Protein backbone atom coordinates (compact mmCIF):
# COMPACT_ATOMS: atom_id res chain seq x y z
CA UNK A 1 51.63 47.09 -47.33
CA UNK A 2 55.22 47.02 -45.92
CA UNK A 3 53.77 43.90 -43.76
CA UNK A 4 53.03 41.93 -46.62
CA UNK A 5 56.33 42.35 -47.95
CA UNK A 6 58.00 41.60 -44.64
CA UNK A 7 55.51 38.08 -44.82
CA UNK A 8 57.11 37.75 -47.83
CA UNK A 9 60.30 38.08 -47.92
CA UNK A 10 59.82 36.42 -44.25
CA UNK A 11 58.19 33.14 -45.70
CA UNK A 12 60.51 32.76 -48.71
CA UNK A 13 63.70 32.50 -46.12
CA UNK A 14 61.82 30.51 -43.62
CA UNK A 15 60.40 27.83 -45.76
CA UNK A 16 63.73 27.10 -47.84
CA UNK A 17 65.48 26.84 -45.05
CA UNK A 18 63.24 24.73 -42.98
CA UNK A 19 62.17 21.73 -45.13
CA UNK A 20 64.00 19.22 -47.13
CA UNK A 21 62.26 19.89 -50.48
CA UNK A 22 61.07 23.64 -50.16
CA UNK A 23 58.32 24.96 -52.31
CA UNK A 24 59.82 27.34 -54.70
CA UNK A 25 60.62 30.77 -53.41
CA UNK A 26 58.45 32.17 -56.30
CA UNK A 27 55.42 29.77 -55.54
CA UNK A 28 55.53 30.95 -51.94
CA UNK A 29 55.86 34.79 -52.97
CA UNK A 30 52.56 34.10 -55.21
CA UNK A 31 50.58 32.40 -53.02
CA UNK A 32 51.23 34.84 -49.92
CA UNK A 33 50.57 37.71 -52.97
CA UNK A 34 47.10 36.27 -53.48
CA UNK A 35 46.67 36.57 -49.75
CA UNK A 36 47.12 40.44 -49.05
CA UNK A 37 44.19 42.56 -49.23
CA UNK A 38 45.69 44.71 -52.20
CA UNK A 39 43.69 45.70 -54.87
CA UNK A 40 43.95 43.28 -58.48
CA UNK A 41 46.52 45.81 -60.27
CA UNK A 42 48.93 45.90 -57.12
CA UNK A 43 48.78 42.11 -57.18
CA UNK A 44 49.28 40.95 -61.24
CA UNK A 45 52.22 43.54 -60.44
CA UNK A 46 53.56 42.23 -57.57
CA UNK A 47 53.67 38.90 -59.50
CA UNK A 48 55.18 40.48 -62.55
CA UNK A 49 58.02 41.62 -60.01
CA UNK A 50 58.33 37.37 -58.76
CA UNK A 51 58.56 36.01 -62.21
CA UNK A 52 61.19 38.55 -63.25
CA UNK A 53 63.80 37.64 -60.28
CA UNK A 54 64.77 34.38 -61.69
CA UNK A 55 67.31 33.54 -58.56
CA UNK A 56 64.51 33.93 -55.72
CA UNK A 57 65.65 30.56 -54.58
CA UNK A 58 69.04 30.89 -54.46
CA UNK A 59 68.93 34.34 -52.98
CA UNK A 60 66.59 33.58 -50.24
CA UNK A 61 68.51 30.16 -48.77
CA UNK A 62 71.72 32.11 -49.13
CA UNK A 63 70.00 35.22 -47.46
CA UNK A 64 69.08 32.48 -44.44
CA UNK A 65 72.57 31.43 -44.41
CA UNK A 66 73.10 35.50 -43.80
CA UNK A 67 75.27 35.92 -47.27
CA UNK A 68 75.07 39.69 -47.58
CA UNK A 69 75.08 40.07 -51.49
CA UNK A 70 72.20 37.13 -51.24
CA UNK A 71 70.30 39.70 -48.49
CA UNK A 72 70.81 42.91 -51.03
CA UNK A 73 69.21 40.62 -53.64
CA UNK A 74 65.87 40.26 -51.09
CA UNK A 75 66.25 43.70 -50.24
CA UNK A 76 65.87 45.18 -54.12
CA UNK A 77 63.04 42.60 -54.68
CA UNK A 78 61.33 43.83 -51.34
CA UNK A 79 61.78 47.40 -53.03
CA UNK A 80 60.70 46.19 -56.46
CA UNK A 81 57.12 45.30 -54.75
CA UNK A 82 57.15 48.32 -52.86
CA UNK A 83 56.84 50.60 -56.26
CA UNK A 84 53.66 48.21 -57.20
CA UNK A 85 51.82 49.75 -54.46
CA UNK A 86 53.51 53.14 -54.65
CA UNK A 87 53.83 53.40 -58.35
């Protein structure tokens, strides 16, 4: 589990900072979601957890640029995933 949400977090800060018009951060997160081999529940919750951080974007290309309140932002929604699969 803690893999996926490295490939994750991973994907969101190396796509926006790697193209001119990035997919969305949450797009990304979904479609690498879909990908893990997690059961149904851990997955609608894992997307639940996307939708509800509205500055994904932001957070992750300022993350890249190594902002450090941008990086506590991708750490709490690494740890909001985390409790899908724990809790």
């Amino acid at each position: 589990m803690k893999k996926g949400l490295v490939a994750i977090v991973a994907g969101l800060v190396v796509l926006t900072g790697c193209v001119n018009t990035p997919p969305s951060a949450t797009e990304v997160a979904n479609e690498i979601i879909d990908s893990l081999d997690e059961s149904d529940q851990v997955k609608d919750c894992m997307r639940l957890k996307v939708a509800g951080f509205g500055n994904l974007d932001d957070a992750a290309a300022k993350a890249d640029d190594g902002d450090p309140e941008a990086q506590k932002v991708i750490d709490a929604f690494e740890a909001a995933l985390a409790q899908c699969k724990n809790g």
